[in-house]
mmCIF file of C-alpha atoms in Angstrom:
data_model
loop_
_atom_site.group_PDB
_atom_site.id
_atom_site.type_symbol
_atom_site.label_atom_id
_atom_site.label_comp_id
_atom_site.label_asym_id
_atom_site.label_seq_id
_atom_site.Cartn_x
_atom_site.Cartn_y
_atom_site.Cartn_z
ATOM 1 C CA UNK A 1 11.178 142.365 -6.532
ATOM 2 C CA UNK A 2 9.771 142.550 -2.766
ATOM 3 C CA UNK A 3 11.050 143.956 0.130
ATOM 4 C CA UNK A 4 11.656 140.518 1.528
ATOM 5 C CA UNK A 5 13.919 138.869 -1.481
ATOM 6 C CA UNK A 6 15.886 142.159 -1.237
ATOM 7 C CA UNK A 7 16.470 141.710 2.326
ATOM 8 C CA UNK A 8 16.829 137.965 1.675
ATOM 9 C CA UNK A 9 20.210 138.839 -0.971
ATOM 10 C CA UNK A 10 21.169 141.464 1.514
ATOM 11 C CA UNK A 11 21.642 138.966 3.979
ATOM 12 C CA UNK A 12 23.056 136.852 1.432
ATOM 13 C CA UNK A 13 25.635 139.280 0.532
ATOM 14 C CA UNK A 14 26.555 140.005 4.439
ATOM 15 C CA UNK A 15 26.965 136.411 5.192
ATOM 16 C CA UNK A 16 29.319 135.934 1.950
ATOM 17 C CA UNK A 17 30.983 139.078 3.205
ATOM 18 C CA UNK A 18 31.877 137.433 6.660
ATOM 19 C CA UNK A 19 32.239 133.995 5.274
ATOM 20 C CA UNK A 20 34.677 135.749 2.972
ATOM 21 C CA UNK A 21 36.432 137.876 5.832
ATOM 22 C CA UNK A 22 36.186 134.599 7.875
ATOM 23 C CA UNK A 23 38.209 132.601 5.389
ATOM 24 C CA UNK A 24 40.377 135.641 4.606
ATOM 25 C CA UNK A 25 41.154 135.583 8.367
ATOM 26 C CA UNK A 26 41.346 131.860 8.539
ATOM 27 C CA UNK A 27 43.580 131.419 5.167
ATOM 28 C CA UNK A 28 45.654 134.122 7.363
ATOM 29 C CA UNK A 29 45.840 132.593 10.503
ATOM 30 C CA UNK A 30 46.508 129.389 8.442
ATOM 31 C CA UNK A 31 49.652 131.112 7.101
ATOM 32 C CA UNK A 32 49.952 132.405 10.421
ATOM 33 C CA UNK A 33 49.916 128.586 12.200
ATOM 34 C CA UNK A 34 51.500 127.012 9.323
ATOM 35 C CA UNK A 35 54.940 129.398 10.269
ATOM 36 C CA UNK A 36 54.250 129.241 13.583
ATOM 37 C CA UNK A 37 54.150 125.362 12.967
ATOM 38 C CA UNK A 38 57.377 125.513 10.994
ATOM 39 C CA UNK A 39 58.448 127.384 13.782
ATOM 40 C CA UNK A 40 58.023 124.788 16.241
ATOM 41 C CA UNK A 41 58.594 122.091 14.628
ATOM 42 C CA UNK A 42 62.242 123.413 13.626
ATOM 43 C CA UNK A 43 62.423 124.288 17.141
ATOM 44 C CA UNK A 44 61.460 120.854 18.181
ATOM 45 C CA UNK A 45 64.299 119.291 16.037
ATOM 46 C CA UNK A 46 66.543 121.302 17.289
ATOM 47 C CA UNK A 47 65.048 120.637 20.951
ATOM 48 C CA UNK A 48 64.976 117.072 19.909
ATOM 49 C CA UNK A 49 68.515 117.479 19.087
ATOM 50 C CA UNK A 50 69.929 119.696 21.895
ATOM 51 C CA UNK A 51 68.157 116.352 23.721
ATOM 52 C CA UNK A 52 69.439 113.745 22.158
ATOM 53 C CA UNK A 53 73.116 115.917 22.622
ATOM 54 C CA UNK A 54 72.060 115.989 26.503
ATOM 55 C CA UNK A 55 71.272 112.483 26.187
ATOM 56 C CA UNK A 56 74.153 111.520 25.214
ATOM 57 C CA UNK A 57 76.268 113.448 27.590
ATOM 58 C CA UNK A 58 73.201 112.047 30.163
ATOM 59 C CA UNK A 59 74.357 108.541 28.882
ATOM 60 C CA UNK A 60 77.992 109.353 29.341
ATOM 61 C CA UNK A 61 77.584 110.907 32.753
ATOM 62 C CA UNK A 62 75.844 107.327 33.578
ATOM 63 C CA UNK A 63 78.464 105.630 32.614
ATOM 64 C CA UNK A 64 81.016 107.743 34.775
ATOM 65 C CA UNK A 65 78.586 107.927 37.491
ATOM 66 C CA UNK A 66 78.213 103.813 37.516
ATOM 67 C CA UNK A 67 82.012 103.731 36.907
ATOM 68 C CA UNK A 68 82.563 105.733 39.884
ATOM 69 C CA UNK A 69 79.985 104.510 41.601
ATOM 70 C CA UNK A 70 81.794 100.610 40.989
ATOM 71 C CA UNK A 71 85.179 102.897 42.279
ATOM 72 C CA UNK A 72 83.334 103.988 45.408
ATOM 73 C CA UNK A 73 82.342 99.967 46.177
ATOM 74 C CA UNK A 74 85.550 98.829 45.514
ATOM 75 C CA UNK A 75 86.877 101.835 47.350
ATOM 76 C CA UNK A 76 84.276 101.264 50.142
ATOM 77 C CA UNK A 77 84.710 97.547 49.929
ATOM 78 C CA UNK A 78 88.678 97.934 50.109
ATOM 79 C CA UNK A 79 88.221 100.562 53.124
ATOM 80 C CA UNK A 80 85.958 98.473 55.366
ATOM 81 C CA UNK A 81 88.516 95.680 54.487
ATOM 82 C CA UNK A 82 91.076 97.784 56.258
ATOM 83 C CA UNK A 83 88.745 99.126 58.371
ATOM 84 C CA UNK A 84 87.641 95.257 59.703
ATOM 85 C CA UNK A 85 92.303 95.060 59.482
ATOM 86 C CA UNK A 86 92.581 98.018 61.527
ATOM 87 C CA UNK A 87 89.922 96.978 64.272
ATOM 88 C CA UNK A 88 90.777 93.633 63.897
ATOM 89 C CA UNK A 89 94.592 94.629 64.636
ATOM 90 C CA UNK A 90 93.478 97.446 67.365
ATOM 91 C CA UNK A 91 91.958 94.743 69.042
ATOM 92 C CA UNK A 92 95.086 92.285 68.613
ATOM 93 C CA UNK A 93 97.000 95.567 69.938
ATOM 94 C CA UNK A 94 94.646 95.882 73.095
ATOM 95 C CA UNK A 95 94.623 92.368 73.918
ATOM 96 C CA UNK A 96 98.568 92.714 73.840
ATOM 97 C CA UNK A 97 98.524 95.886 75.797
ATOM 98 C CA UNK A 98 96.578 94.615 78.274
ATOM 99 C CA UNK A 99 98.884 91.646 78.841
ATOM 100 C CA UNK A 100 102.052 93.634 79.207
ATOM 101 C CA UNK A 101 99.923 95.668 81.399
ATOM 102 C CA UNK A 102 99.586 92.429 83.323
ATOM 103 C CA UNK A 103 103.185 91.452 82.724
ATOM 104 C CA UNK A 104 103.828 94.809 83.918
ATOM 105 C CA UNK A 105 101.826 94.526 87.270
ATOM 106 C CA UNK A 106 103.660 91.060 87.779
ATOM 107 C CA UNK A 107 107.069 92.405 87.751
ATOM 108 C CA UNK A 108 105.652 95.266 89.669
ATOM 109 C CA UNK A 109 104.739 93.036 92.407
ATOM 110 C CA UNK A 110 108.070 90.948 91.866
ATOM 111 C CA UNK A 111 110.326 94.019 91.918
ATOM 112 C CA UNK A 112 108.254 95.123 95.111
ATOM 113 C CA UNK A 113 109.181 91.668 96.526
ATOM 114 C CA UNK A 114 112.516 91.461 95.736
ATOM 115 C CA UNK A 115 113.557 95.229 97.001
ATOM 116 C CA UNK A 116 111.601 93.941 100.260
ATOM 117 C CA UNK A 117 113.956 90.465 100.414
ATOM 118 C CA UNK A 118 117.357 92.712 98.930
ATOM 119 C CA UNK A 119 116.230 95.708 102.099
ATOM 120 C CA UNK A 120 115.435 92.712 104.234
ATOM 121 C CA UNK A 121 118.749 90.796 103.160
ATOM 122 C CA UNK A 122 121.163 94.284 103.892
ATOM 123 C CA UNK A 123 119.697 94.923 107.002
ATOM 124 C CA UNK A 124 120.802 91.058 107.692
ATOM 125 C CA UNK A 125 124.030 91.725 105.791
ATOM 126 C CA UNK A 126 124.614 95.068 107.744
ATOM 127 C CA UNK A 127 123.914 93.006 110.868
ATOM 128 C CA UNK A 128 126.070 90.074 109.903
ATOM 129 C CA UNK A 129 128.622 92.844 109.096
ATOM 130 C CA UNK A 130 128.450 94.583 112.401
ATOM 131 C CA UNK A 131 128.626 90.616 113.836
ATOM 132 C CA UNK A 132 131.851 90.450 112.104
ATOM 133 C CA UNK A 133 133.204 93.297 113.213
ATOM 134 C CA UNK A 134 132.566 92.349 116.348
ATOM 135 C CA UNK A 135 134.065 88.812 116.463
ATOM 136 C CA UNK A 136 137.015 89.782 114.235
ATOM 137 C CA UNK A 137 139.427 90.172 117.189
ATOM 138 C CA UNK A 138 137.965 86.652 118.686
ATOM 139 C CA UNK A 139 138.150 85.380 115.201
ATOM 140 C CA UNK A 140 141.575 86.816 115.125
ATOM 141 C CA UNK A 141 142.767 85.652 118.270
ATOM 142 C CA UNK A 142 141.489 81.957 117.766
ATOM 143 C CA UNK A 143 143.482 82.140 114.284
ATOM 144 C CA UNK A 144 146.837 82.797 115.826
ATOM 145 C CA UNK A 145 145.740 80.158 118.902
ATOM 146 C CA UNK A 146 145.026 77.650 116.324
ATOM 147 C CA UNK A 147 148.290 78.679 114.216
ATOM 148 C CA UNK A 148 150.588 78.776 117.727
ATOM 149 C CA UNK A 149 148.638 74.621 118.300
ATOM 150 C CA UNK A 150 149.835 73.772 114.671
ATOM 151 C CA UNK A 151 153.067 74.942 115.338
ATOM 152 C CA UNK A 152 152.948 73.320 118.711
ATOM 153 C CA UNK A 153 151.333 70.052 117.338
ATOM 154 C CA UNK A 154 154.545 70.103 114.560
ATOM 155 C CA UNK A 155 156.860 70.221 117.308
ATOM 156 C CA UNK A 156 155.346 67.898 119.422
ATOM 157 C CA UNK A 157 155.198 65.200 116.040
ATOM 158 C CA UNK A 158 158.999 66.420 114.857
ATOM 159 C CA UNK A 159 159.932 65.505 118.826
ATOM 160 C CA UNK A 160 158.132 62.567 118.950
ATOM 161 C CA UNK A 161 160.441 61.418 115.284
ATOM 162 C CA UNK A 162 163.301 62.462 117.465
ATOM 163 C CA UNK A 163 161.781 60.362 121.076
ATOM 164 C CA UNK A 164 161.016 57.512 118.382
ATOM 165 C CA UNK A 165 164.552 57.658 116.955
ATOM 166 C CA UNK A 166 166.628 57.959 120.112
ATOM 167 C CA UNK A 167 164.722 54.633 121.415
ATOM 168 C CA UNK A 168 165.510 53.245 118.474
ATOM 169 C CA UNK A 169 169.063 53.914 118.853
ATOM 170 C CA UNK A 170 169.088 53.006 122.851
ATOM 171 C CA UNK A 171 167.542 49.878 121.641
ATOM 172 C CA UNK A 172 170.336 48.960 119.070
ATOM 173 C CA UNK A 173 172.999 50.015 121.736
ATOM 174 C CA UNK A 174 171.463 47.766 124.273
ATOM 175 C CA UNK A 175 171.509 45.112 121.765
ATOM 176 C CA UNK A 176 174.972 45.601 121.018
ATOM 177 C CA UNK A 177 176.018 46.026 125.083
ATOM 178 C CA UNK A 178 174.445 42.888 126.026
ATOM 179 C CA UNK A 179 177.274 40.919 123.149
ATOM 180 C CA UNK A 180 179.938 42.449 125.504
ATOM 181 C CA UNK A 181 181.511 42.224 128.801
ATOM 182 C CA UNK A 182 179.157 44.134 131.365
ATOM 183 C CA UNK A 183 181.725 46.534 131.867
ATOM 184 C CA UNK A 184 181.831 47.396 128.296
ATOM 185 C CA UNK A 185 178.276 47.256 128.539
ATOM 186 C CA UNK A 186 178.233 49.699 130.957
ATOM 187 C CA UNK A 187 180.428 52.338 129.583
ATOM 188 C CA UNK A 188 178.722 51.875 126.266
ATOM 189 C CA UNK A 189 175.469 52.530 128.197
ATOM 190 C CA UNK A 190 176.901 55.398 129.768
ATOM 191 C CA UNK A 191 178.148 57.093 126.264
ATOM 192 C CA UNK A 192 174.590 55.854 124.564
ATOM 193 C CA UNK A 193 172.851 57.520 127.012
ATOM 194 C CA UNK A 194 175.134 61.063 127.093
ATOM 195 C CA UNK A 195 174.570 60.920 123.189
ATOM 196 C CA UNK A 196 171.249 60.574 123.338
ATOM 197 C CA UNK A 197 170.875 63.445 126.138
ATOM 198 C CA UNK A 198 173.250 65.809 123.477
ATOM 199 C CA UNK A 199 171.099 65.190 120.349
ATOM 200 C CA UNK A 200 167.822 65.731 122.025
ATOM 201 C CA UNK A 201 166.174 68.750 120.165
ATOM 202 C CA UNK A 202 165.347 71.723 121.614
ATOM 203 C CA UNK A 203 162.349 73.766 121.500
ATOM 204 C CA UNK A 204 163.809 76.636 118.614
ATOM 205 C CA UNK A 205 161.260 76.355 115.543
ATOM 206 C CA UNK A 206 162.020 78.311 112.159
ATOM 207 C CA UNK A 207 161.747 78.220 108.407
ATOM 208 C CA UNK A 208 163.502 77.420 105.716
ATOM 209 C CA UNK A 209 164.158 80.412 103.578
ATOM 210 C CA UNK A 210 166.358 79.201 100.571
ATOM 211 C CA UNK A 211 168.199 75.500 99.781
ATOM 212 C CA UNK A 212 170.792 75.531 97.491
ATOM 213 C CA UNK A 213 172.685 72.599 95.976
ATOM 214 C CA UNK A 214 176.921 73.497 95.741
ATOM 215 C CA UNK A 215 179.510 70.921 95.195
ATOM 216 C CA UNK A 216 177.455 67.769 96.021
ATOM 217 C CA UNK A 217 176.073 69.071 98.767
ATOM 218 C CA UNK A 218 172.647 70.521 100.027
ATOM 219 C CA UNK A 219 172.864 73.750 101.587
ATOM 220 C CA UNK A 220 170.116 75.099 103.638
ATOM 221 C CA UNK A 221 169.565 79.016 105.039
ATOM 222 C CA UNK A 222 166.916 78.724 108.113
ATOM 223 C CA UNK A 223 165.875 81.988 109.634
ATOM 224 C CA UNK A 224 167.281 80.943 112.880
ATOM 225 C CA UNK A 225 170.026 82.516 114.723
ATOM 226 C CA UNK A 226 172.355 83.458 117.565
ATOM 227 C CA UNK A 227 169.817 85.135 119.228
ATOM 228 C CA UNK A 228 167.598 82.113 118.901
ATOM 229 C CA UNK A 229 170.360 79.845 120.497
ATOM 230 C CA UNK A 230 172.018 78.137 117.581
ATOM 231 C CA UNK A 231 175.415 77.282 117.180
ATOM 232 C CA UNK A 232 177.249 75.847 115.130
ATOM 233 C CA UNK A 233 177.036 72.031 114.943
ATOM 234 C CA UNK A 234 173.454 71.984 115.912
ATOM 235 C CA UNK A 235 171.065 70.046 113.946
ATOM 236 C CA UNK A 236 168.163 71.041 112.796
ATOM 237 C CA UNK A 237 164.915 68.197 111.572
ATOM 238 C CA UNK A 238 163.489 69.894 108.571
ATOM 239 C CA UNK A 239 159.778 68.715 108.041
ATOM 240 C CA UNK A 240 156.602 69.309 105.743
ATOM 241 C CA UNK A 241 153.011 69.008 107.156
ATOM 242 C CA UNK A 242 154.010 67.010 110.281
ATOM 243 C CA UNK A 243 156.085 64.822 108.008
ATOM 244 C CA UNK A 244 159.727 64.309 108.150
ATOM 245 C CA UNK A 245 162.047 65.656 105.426
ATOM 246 C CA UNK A 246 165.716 65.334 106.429
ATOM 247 C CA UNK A 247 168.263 66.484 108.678
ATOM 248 C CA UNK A 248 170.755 68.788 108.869
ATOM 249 C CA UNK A 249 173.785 70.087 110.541
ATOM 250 C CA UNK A 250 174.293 73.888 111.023
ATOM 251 C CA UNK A 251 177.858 75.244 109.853
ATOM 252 C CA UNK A 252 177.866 78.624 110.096
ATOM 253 C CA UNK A 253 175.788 81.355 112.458
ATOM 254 C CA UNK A 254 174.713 85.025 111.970
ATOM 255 C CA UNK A 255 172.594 87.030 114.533
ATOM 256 C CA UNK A 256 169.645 86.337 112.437
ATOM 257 C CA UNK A 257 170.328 83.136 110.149
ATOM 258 C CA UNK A 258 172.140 80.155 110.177
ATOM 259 C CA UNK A 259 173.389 77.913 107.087
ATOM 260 C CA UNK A 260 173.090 74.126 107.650
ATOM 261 C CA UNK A 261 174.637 71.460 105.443
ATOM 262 C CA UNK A 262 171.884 67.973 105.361
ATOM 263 C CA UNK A 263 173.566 64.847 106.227
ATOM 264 C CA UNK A 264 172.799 61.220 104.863
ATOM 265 C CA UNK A 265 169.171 61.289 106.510
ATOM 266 C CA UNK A 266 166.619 62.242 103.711
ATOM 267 C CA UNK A 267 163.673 60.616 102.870
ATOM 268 C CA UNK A 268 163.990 59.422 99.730
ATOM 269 C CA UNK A 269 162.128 61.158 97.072
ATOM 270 C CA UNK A 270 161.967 64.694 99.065
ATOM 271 C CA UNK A 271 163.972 67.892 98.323
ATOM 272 C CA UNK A 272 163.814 70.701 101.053
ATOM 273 C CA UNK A 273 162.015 73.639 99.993
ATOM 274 C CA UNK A 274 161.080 77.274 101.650
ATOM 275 C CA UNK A 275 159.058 77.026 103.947
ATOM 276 C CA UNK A 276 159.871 73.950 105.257
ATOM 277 C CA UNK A 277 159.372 73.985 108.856
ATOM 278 C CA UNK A 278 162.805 73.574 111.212
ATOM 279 C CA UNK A 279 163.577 72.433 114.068
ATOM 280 C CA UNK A 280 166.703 73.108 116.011
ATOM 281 C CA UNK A 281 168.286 70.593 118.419
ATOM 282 C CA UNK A 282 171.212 70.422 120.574
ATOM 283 C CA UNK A 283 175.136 70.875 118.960
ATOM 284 C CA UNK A 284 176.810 67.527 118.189
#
């Protein structure tokens, strides 16, 4: 055998040796990746699964996140709702601020303008006051003037009754003198004209202060008395407002008062009352 087929199997016999170590070492790291493969892959499913675990929950979180997220546009949608409400009614609230503001400012300026007029006005009314004041005494003394020219006027109309009736009663004894002798005439004249100058009234003005009706007959108390003049059998015209109410005849005289009993001459309809103005005249 040469040198050359010897080296030749030597070779031979090295390469089998690695081939063999080669697939030793592969068949090995074949076990080796085959584990390592089991390895994974049971790590894989259990990846897979820990995924499709987290996918679920990821699914579930989804669902709460969209159903939250629908909660947050309602709750967005329901807040700019109020939100458009509230600025909306701020801007109601402004628009009515700003007209009581201008309300206000009126009645500012009309309160201004009143106080003005009511300071205006008591300075008048002080002034009108003070005017007062000032005339009350005239005032005063034309009220009792005017009161004393009533009273005067009421005498003058109660003595022009009286004028009125004694010509009246001149005038029926003239009509009755001229049916007799002239003598008779005469004295009739004579006694006419004596009555006439007895009953004339004189100037004594009073009130009534009480009538009373006793046994038939009308009883009057006038605050007229002696000192005034009366006597007893004087008669006294008792009148209203310038208007005659009836006659009387005094009976009885204090200092002070008088009590007069009316005769036959009332106007009809009338009842003497206090107050009544009276007259006093002459004694029969």
């Amino acid at each position: 055998m040469s040198a050359l087929t010897k080296i030749f199997i030597v070779l031979q016999l090295v390469c089998s040796l690695v081939v063999a170590v080669v697939l030793v070492v592969a068949l090995k790291a074949q076990d080796n990746y085959k584990k390592d493969a089991e390895s994974q892959h049971a790590a894989l499913v259990q990846t897979q699964a820990a995924v499709q675990q987290k996918s679920g929950a990821y699914a579930l979180l989804q669902t709460e996140r969209d159903r939250l997220a629908d909660e947050l546009r309602n709750s967005t949608g329901n807040l700019t709702q109020k939100n458009n409400d509230l600025i909306k009614q701020k801007g109601d609230v402004e628009i009515e601020r700003d007209s009581l503001k201008a309300q206000i400012t009126v009645e500012g300026n009309k309160i201004s303008q009143l106080t003005a007029a009511n300071e205006s006005l008591a300075k008048e009314n002080a002034r009108v006051n003070e005017e007062n004041r000032r005339m009350a005494p005239e005032i005063a003394r034309l009220i009792q003037q005017n009161a004393e020219l009533s009273r005067a006027n009421n005498d003058a109309v109660i003595q022009n009754q009286f004028h009125e009736k004694t010509i009246r009663k001149l005038q029926e004894a003239l009509a009755a003198a001229q049916a007799t002798k002239s003598g008779a005439a005469a004295t009739s004249d004579s006694g006419t004209v004596a009555m006439l100058s007895t009953q004339a009234p004189a100037k004594i003005n009073g009130t009534v202060t009480q009538s009373v009706v006793s046994a038939g007959r009308t009883l009057v108390e006038v605050g007229l008395g002696a000192r005034d003049g009366v006597k007893e059998g004087a008669r006294y015209v008792i009148s209203r407002n310038g208007t005659f109410v009836a006659e009387a005849v005094v009976e009885k005289v204090t200092p002070d008062a008088s009590v007069a009993v009316t005769t036959d001459n009332v106007k009809k309809g009338e009842t003497i009352q206090a107050g009544d103005l009276v007259t006093a005249g002459a004694p029969q």
